[in-house]
Short mmCIF file of C-alpha atoms in Angstrom, two decimals:
data_model
loop_
_atom_site.label_atom_id
_atom_site.label_comp_id
_atom_site.label_asym_id
_atom_site.label_seq_id
_atom_site.Cartn_x
_atom_site.Cartn_y
_atom_site.Cartn_z
CA UNK A 1351 -32.67 68.76 -48.15
CA UNK A 1352 -35.02 66.13 -47.23
CA UNK A 1353 -37.27 65.46 -44.14
CA UNK A 1354 -34.32 62.94 -43.12
CA UNK A 1355 -35.56 60.28 -40.44
CA UNK A 1356 -35.01 60.84 -36.94
CA UNK A 1357 -33.18 58.90 -34.00
CA UNK A 1358 -34.50 59.81 -30.30
CA UNK A 1359 -32.07 60.23 -27.60
CA UNK A 1360 -33.36 59.83 -23.69
CA UNK A 1361 -30.78 60.89 -20.86
CA UNK A 1362 -31.22 59.27 -17.61
CA UNK A 1363 -28.82 60.89 -15.63
CA UNK A 1364 -28.15 58.98 -12.52
CA UNK A 1365 -25.61 56.44 -11.71
CA UNK A 1366 -24.67 54.03 -8.50
CA UNK A 1367 -21.36 56.12 -8.58
CA UNK A 1368 -19.64 58.92 -10.82
CA UNK A 1369 -17.06 57.28 -12.71
CA UNK A 1370 -13.31 59.65 -12.21
CA UNK A 1371 -13.03 59.79 -15.69
CA UNK A 1372 -16.16 60.40 -16.83
CA UNK A 1373 -17.33 63.97 -17.82
CA UNK A 1374 -20.99 62.87 -19.20
CA UNK A 1375 -23.92 64.97 -17.25
CA UNK A 1376 -24.15 61.57 -14.95
CA UNK A 1377 -24.84 62.29 -10.90
CA UNK A 1378 -24.14 59.90 -8.24
CA UNK A 1379 -27.89 58.86 -6.73
CA UNK A 1380 -28.03 60.17 -2.85
CA UNK A 1381 -31.83 59.44 -2.42
CA UNK A 1382 -34.27 56.73 -2.12
CA UNK A 1383 -34.55 55.96 -6.17
CA UNK A 1384 -38.34 54.80 -6.64
CA UNK A 1385 -40.14 57.92 -6.64
CA UNK A 1386 -37.34 60.04 -7.73
CA UNK A 1387 -37.35 57.31 -10.72
CA UNK A 1388 -41.36 57.81 -11.06
CA UNK A 1389 -41.52 61.15 -10.70
CA UNK A 1390 -39.10 61.59 -13.66
CA UNK A 1391 -40.42 59.29 -15.88
CA UNK A 1392 -43.60 61.16 -15.61
CA UNK A 1393 -41.29 64.31 -16.58
CA UNK A 1394 -39.67 61.95 -19.61
CA UNK A 1395 -43.25 61.30 -21.00
CA UNK A 1396 -44.71 65.82 -20.84
CA UNK A 1397 -40.84 66.14 -23.11
CA UNK A 1398 -41.75 63.27 -25.55
CA UNK A 1399 -44.79 64.63 -26.50
CA UNK A 1400 -42.70 68.13 -26.85
CA UNK A 1401 -40.28 66.30 -28.96
CA UNK A 1402 -42.63 64.80 -31.41
CA UNK A 1403 -44.90 67.81 -32.02
CA UNK A 1404 -41.34 68.65 -34.05
CA UNK A 1405 -41.44 65.93 -36.23
CA UNK A 1406 -44.73 65.34 -37.32
CA UNK A 1407 -44.58 62.54 -40.08
CA UNK A 1408 -41.13 61.92 -39.81
CA UNK A 1409 -40.16 58.16 -38.92
CA UNK A 1410 -37.94 57.63 -35.76
CA UNK A 1411 -34.48 55.90 -36.85
CA UNK A 1412 -33.32 54.28 -33.61
CA UNK A 1413 -33.71 55.01 -29.62
CA UNK A 1414 -31.29 55.00 -26.88
CA UNK A 1415 -31.23 55.56 -23.54
CA UNK A 1416 -28.12 56.98 -21.81
CA UNK A 1417 -27.09 57.79 -19.00
CA UNK A 1418 -25.91 58.38 -16.45
CA UNK A 1419 -27.19 54.06 -15.48
CA UNK A 1420 -30.17 53.54 -17.54
CA UNK A 1421 -30.35 49.94 -16.53
CA UNK A 1422 -31.16 51.20 -12.85
CA UNK A 1423 -34.99 51.97 -13.89
CA UNK A 1424 -37.31 49.22 -14.41
CA UNK A 1425 -38.31 47.57 -16.74
CA UNK A 1426 -41.98 48.47 -16.55
CA UNK A 1427 -40.55 52.53 -16.51
CA UNK A 1428 -38.89 51.46 -19.43
CA UNK A 1429 -41.59 49.65 -21.03
CA UNK A 1430 -43.66 52.31 -20.41
CA UNK A 1431 -41.09 54.94 -22.17
CA UNK A 1432 -41.20 53.02 -25.25
CA UNK A 1433 -44.76 52.55 -25.18
CA UNK A 1434 -45.26 56.22 -25.12
CA UNK A 1435 -43.04 56.51 -27.76
CA UNK A 1436 -45.03 54.41 -30.04
CA UNK A 1437 -48.02 56.10 -29.63
CA UNK A 1438 -46.18 59.21 -30.40
CA UNK A 1439 -44.28 58.22 -33.14
CA UNK A 1440 -44.00 56.26 -36.17
CA UNK A 1441 -41.37 53.63 -36.12
CA UNK A 1442 -40.60 50.35 -37.91
CA UNK A 1443 -41.24 47.12 -36.22
CA UNK A 1444 -37.19 46.54 -36.76
CA UNK A 1445 -36.32 49.97 -35.13
CA UNK A 1446 -33.22 50.00 -32.73
CA UNK A 1447 -34.08 50.23 -29.67
CA UNK A 1448 -30.42 50.50 -27.13
CA UNK A 1449 -30.33 50.68 -23.20
CA UNK A 1450 -26.98 51.25 -21.67
CA UNK A 1451 -26.05 49.39 -18.64
CA UNK A 1452 -23.60 48.14 -16.53
CA UNK A 1453 -22.19 45.54 -14.82
CA UNK A 1454 -23.32 45.27 -11.23
CA UNK A 1455 -26.80 46.57 -12.24
CA UNK A 1456 -28.24 44.33 -14.01
CA UNK A 1457 -28.54 40.57 -14.31
CA UNK A 1458 -31.06 37.59 -15.72
CA UNK A 1459 -34.56 38.49 -14.47
CA UNK A 1460 -33.36 42.93 -15.38
CA UNK A 1461 -32.24 41.35 -19.15
CA UNK A 1462 -35.74 39.13 -19.80
CA UNK A 1463 -37.33 42.58 -18.24
CA UNK A 1464 -36.12 45.18 -20.05
CA UNK A 1465 -36.29 42.35 -23.66
CA UNK A 1466 -40.26 42.07 -22.47
CA UNK A 1467 -40.36 46.03 -22.61
CA UNK A 1468 -39.14 46.36 -26.37
CA UNK A 1469 -35.50 46.88 -26.24
CA UNK A 1470 -33.50 45.02 -28.64
CA UNK A 1471 -29.96 45.73 -27.78
CA UNK A 1472 -27.82 46.47 -24.52
CA UNK A 1473 -24.71 48.47 -24.86
CA UNK A 1474 -23.08 47.09 -21.64
CA UNK A 1475 -20.57 49.05 -19.88
CA UNK A 1476 -17.39 46.89 -19.34
CA UNK A 1477 -14.88 49.03 -19.69
CA UNK A 1478 -12.29 45.86 -18.42
CA UNK A 1479 -12.12 42.52 -17.55
CA UNK A 1480 -9.47 42.95 -15.12
CA UNK A 1481 -10.04 43.83 -11.14
CA UNK A 1482 -6.29 45.80 -10.41
CA UNK A 1483 -7.19 48.08 -13.99
CA UNK A 1484 -10.95 48.30 -12.48
CA UNK A 1485 -10.06 49.54 -9.55
CA UNK A 1486 -7.39 51.86 -11.08
CA UNK A 1487 -10.87 54.09 -12.76
CA UNK A 1488 -13.24 53.59 -9.86
CA UNK A 1489 -15.17 51.20 -11.37
CA UNK A 1490 -17.55 49.69 -8.77
CA UNK A 1491 -17.93 46.33 -10.56
CA UNK A 1492 -15.40 43.81 -10.82
CA UNK A 1493 -14.41 40.97 -13.57
CA UNK A 1494 -16.28 38.37 -11.96
CA UNK A 1495 -19.60 40.82 -11.88
CA UNK A 1496 -18.55 41.91 -15.54
CA UNK A 1497 -18.69 37.85 -17.24
CA UNK A 1498 -21.88 37.55 -15.41
CA UNK A 1499 -23.53 40.39 -17.01
CA UNK A 1500 -22.87 39.59 -20.60
CA UNK A 1501 -23.55 36.35 -20.08
CA UNK A 1502 -27.02 37.51 -18.92
CA UNK A 1503 -27.56 39.93 -21.80
CA UNK A 1504 -26.71 36.97 -24.28
CA UNK A 1505 -28.97 34.39 -21.89
CA UNK A 1506 -32.00 36.67 -21.93
CA UNK A 1507 -31.50 36.31 -25.93
CA UNK A 1508 -30.19 39.51 -26.94
CA UNK A 1509 -28.11 38.60 -30.57
CA UNK A 1510 -27.27 42.73 -30.29
CA UNK A 1511 -25.45 43.80 -28.05
CA UNK A 1512 -22.41 45.58 -27.23
CA UNK A 1513 -19.61 45.57 -24.94
CA UNK A 1514 -17.45 49.48 -24.20
CA UNK A 1515 -14.01 48.44 -23.24
CA UNK A 1516 -11.29 50.81 -22.93
CA UNK A 1517 -8.04 51.09 -23.31
CA UNK A 1518 -4.80 53.33 -21.96
CA UNK A 1519 -5.65 52.19 -18.95
CA UNK A 1520 -2.83 53.44 -15.76
CA UNK A 1521 0.09 51.03 -15.65
CA UNK A 1522 -1.45 48.67 -19.12
CA UNK A 1523 1.06 48.05 -21.48
CA UNK A 1524 0.70 46.17 -24.53
CA UNK A 1525 -0.30 42.18 -23.34
CA UNK A 1526 -2.41 43.51 -20.92
CA UNK A 1527 -4.45 45.13 -23.03
CA UNK A 1528 -4.12 42.06 -25.39
CA UNK A 1529 -5.89 39.95 -22.68
CA UNK A 1530 -8.03 42.15 -21.82
CA UNK A 1531 -9.37 42.18 -25.25
CA UNK A 1532 -8.91 38.70 -25.98
CA UNK A 1533 -11.70 38.24 -23.15
CA UNK A 1534 -13.81 39.79 -24.42
CA UNK A 1535 -13.70 38.86 -27.50
CA UNK A 1536 -14.37 35.52 -25.90
CA UNK A 1537 -18.11 36.57 -25.32
CA UNK A 1538 -18.13 37.38 -29.48
CA UNK A 1539 -19.39 40.40 -29.50
CA UNK A 1540 -21.71 41.39 -32.53
CA UNK A 1541 -20.81 45.14 -31.57
CA UNK A 1542 -17.43 45.94 -29.56
CA UNK A 1543 -16.42 49.60 -28.85
CA UNK A 1544 -12.83 50.73 -27.69
CA UNK A 1545 -11.92 54.13 -26.28
CA UNK A 1546 -8.80 55.24 -25.37
CA UNK A 1547 -8.89 56.52 -21.41
CA UNK A 1548 -8.45 61.05 -22.08
CA UNK A 1549 -8.66 63.35 -18.67
CA UNK A 1550 -11.11 65.66 -19.39
CA UNK A 1551 -11.77 68.92 -17.47
CA UNK A 1552 -14.10 68.78 -14.76
CA UNK A 1553 -13.63 65.53 -13.80
CA UNK A 1554 -11.82 64.06 -10.33
CA UNK A 1555 -8.96 62.83 -12.92
CA UNK A 1556 -8.57 66.10 -13.80
CA UNK A 1557 -7.69 66.99 -10.52
CA UNK A 1558 -5.90 64.46 -9.27
CA UNK A 1559 -4.70 62.63 -12.77
CA UNK A 1560 -3.34 59.51 -12.52
CA UNK A 1561 -0.04 57.76 -14.58
CA UNK A 1562 -1.26 56.71 -18.06
CA UNK A 1563 0.50 54.72 -20.72
CA UNK A 1564 2.74 57.37 -22.89
CA UNK A 1565 2.08 58.12 -26.58
CA UNK A 1566 4.78 55.51 -27.81
CA UNK A 1567 3.29 52.81 -25.64
CA UNK A 1568 -0.45 53.65 -26.76
CA UNK A 1569 0.66 54.19 -30.19
CA UNK A 1570 1.27 50.47 -29.64
CA UNK A 1571 -1.41 48.92 -27.63
CA UNK A 1572 -3.42 50.76 -30.13
CA UNK A 1573 -1.59 48.88 -33.08
CA UNK A 1574 -1.75 45.34 -31.73
CA UNK A 1575 -5.83 45.62 -30.30
CA UNK A 1576 -6.62 46.75 -34.18
CA UNK A 1577 -4.85 43.97 -35.50
CA UNK A 1578 -6.55 41.15 -32.85
CA UNK A 1579 -9.54 42.76 -33.62
CA UNK A 1580 -9.10 42.37 -37.48
CA UNK A 1581 -8.69 38.76 -37.17
CA UNK A 1582 -12.08 38.21 -35.28
CA UNK A 1583 -14.13 39.19 -38.07
CA UNK A 1584 -15.25 42.58 -36.64
CA UNK A 1585 -15.69 45.23 -38.97
CA UNK A 1586 -13.80 48.39 -37.80
CA UNK A 1587 -16.47 51.14 -39.34
CA UNK A 1588 -15.63 53.93 -36.42
CA UNK A 1589 -13.17 55.46 -35.06
CA UNK A 1590 -13.65 53.42 -31.80
CA UNK A 1591 -16.18 51.28 -33.07
CA UNK A 1592 -16.25 47.76 -35.03
CA UNK A 1593 -19.08 45.29 -35.61
CA UNK A 1594 -19.68 42.02 -37.70
CA UNK A 1595 -22.00 42.83 -40.47
CA UNK A 1596 -25.30 44.28 -40.28
CA UNK A 1597 -24.32 45.35 -36.55
CA UNK A 1598 -23.24 48.80 -36.47
CA UNK A 1599 -25.29 51.48 -34.64
CA UNK A 1600 -27.47 52.47 -36.09
CA UNK A 1601 -27.99 55.76 -33.50
CA UNK A 1602 -24.34 56.42 -34.01
CA UNK A 1603 -23.82 56.09 -37.59
CA UNK A 1604 -26.97 58.68 -37.68
CA UNK A 1605 -25.07 61.01 -35.56
CA UNK A 1606 -21.94 60.45 -38.03
CA UNK A 1607 -24.16 60.99 -40.84
CA UNK A 1608 -24.97 63.91 -39.36
CA UNK A 1609 -28.54 62.95 -39.82
CA UNK A 1610 -31.56 64.68 -37.06
CA UNK A 1611 -32.23 63.51 -33.45
CA UNK A 1612 -34.47 64.28 -30.34
CA UNK A 1613 -33.46 65.11 -26.86
CA UNK A 1614 -35.34 64.10 -23.85
CA UNK A 1615 -34.82 64.07 -20.45
CA UNK A 1616 -32.11 66.43 -18.10
CA UNK A 1617 -29.18 67.84 -20.50
CA UNK A 1618 -30.58 66.14 -23.41
CA UNK A 1619 -29.17 67.26 -27.43
CA UNK A 1620 -31.02 67.47 -30.35
CA UNK A 1621 -30.69 68.45 -33.36
CA UNK A 1622 -33.29 68.87 -36.24
CA UNK A 1623 -33.69 70.21 -39.70
CA UNK A 1624 -36.77 72.61 -40.18
CA UNK A 1625 -39.06 72.25 -43.45
CA UNK A 1626 -37.10 75.66 -44.58
CA UNK A 1627 -33.72 73.89 -44.65
CA UNK A 1628 -32.67 75.38 -41.29
CA UNK A 1629 -30.52 73.00 -38.70
CA UNK A 1630 -31.49 74.03 -35.52
CA UNK A 1631 -29.41 72.69 -32.46
CA UNK A 1632 -31.41 72.96 -28.86
CA UNK A 1633 -30.93 71.51 -25.45
CA UNK A 1634 -32.56 70.67 -22.40
CA UNK A 1635 -31.96 71.61 -18.70
CA UNK A 1636 -29.14 69.52 -17.25
CA UNK A 1637 -29.59 69.71 -13.77
CA UNK A 1638 -32.18 66.79 -13.20
CA UNK A 1639 -33.93 68.61 -9.95
CA UNK A 1640 -33.98 71.97 -11.95
CA UNK A 1641 -35.51 69.95 -15.17
CA UNK A 1642 -38.05 67.50 -12.74
CA UNK A 1643 -38.71 71.51 -11.25
CA UNK A 1644 -39.62 73.17 -14.39
CA UNK A 1645 -42.46 73.87 -15.60
CA UNK A 1646 -43.65 74.63 -19.23
CA UNK A 1647 -40.30 74.64 -20.83
CA UNK A 1648 -37.49 72.11 -20.45
CA UNK A 1649 -35.13 74.10 -23.35
CA UNK A 1650 -32.11 75.78 -21.58
CA UNK A 1651 -31.16 76.94 -24.88
CA UNK A 1652 -31.28 76.36 -28.60
CA UNK A 1653 -28.85 77.97 -31.52
CA UNK A 1654 -29.40 78.03 -35.63
CA UNK A 1655 -26.43 76.73 -37.57
CA UNK A 1656 -25.06 79.25 -40.14
CA UNK A 1657 -25.82 78.55 -43.29
CA UNK A 1658 -21.58 78.57 -44.07
CA UNK A 1659 -21.21 76.42 -41.05
CA UNK A 1660 -23.49 73.68 -41.71
CA UNK A 1661 -20.48 72.01 -44.36
CA UNK A 1662 -17.54 71.82 -41.88
CA UNK A 1663 -20.41 70.03 -38.97
CA UNK A 1664 -20.77 67.52 -41.54
CA UNK A 1665 -17.54 66.72 -42.28
CA UNK A 1666 -16.46 66.97 -38.84
CA UNK A 1667 -19.37 64.54 -38.12
CA UNK A 1668 -18.88 62.27 -41.52
CA UNK A 1669 -15.10 61.84 -41.25
CA UNK A 1670 -15.06 59.79 -38.02
CA UNK A 1671 -16.95 57.23 -40.44
CA UNK A 1672 -14.53 54.69 -41.74
CA UNK A 1673 -16.42 54.77 -45.00
CA UNK A 1674 -17.26 56.73 -48.24
CA UNK A 1675 -18.95 60.55 -47.60
CA UNK A 1676 -20.45 60.60 -50.73
CA UNK A 1677 -21.29 64.39 -52.70
CA UNK A 1678 -25.22 63.02 -53.05
CA UNK A 1679 -25.25 62.59 -48.78
CA UNK A 1680 -23.69 65.51 -48.34
CA UNK A 1681 -26.23 67.63 -50.24
CA UNK A 1682 -28.90 65.91 -48.55
CA UNK A 1683 -27.86 67.00 -45.00
CA UNK A 1684 -26.88 70.49 -45.87
CA UNK A 1685 -28.50 71.31 -48.76
CA UNK A 1686 -25.48 72.85 -50.82
CA UNK A 1687 -23.19 70.58 -52.99
CA UNK A 1688 -19.31 69.71 -52.03
CA UNK A 1689 -17.72 72.26 -54.04
CA UNK A 1690 -17.98 74.92 -51.17
CA UNK A 1691 -15.28 72.88 -49.35
CA UNK A 1692 -12.88 72.31 -52.24
CA UNK A 1693 -10.03 74.36 -50.75
CA UNK A 1694 -9.99 72.44 -47.32
CA UNK A 1695 -10.79 68.98 -49.63
CA UNK A 1696 -7.69 69.71 -51.80
CA UNK A 1697 -5.38 70.04 -49.01
CA UNK A 1698 -6.61 67.56 -47.17
CA UNK A 1699 -5.83 65.00 -49.74
CA UNK A 1700 -1.93 66.70 -50.87
CA UNK A 1701 -1.86 66.38 -47.14
CA UNK A 1702 -2.10 62.65 -47.46
CA UNK A 1703 -5.32 62.07 -45.78
CA UNK A 1704 -8.58 61.45 -47.92
CA UNK A 1705 -8.87 60.39 -51.52
CA UNK A 1706 -11.11 61.84 -53.95
CA UNK A 1707 -13.16 60.42 -56.01
CA UNK A 1708 -15.44 61.38 -58.43
CA UNK A 1709 -18.70 60.93 -56.67
CA UNK A 1710 -17.04 60.82 -52.73
CA UNK A 1711 -14.29 61.54 -50.45
CA UNK A 1712 -12.68 58.69 -48.42
CA UNK A 1713 -10.61 58.45 -45.81
CA UNK A 1714 -6.82 57.40 -45.85
CA UNK A 1715 -5.23 55.24 -42.83
CA UNK A 1716 -2.98 57.78 -43.15
CA UNK A 1717 -6.13 59.95 -42.29
CA UNK A 1718 -7.60 57.43 -40.05
CA UNK A 1719 -4.26 57.52 -37.88
CA UNK A 1720 -4.11 61.18 -38.50
CA UNK A 1721 -7.65 62.01 -37.52
CA UNK A 1722 -7.28 64.79 -35.12
CA UNK A 1723 -5.50 66.32 -37.88
CA UNK A 1724 -7.52 65.94 -40.61
CA UNK A 1725 -10.44 67.25 -38.59
CA UNK A 1726 -8.37 70.50 -38.12
CA UNK A 1727 -8.72 71.50 -41.99
CA UNK A 1728 -12.60 71.69 -41.48
CA UNK A 1729 -12.78 73.14 -37.92
#
């Protein structure tokens, strides 16, 4: 296997409020922020040095500040982290550096500060432009704040930004879903993510579930939405992601192509391919207070992916992308030829879920619509 350019993920675990559907490693802010954030940034700087030692001489593919709500961080702290990353790692001037932000935690001044700090891509968690729907999923911003946040991102000069939206919201039908989509598309985002609201275990919605659209209504919403998105010039390149040409999220594409990534921060996960071809996964201490109190060891656990699992892990990721899966990439990322999963590929082909070419695997329209069925073949 070749040395894969890794991505870097930096986790910020706090939010102003925990959303009832969220199962991410995030925590509502319950204490004064300034001192807490400063201590956390200091710990991130230590964590960065630990991670840098794992990939000496390998250029970063992308940097991603996720959460939580990392837009709560002062721009000066973000700049400090980016500058230190630049000292420790090698990356090109056009490296993608994304920061997640939420309406209500961002304005023009904040956006300009992040741009000056080195952020060149904003991912804005809008979810809906409908006040009623926002309230139904526990968001603390309203439609006006969402619109103002998008305008601030654009006015600050971010040519590359993403809007996160949801469908399948409580009481939603095709008409209200399309109205929401049109409101988002009016801003001409170069990248657009459209996720179905799901009830995840250990969330407030799992305990007190809202009434969501039935499967037939969900299907109609999804099909109508995809038709509308196709008319805008946004190309669907992943299960839930659409973009204009050259605006795919490099960070996420690296995940789906089974690339390597470093995890920095409370609960962050990483995956590294060693020089001997061994693939190792690891994860950091999840609880922010415990992470801050830890001395030398910030890693909570690690696992070596056994050789026979590599081809299947690769496929479970790569099948999310709407592009051919080349035999060459398969071999580069797993160290084996694609023949090792010949039986599974043939079964998927016979089921009409994929097409097999001489040098690539292509997911069919049926495979995209029934992705879970396709993925189960490789579990």
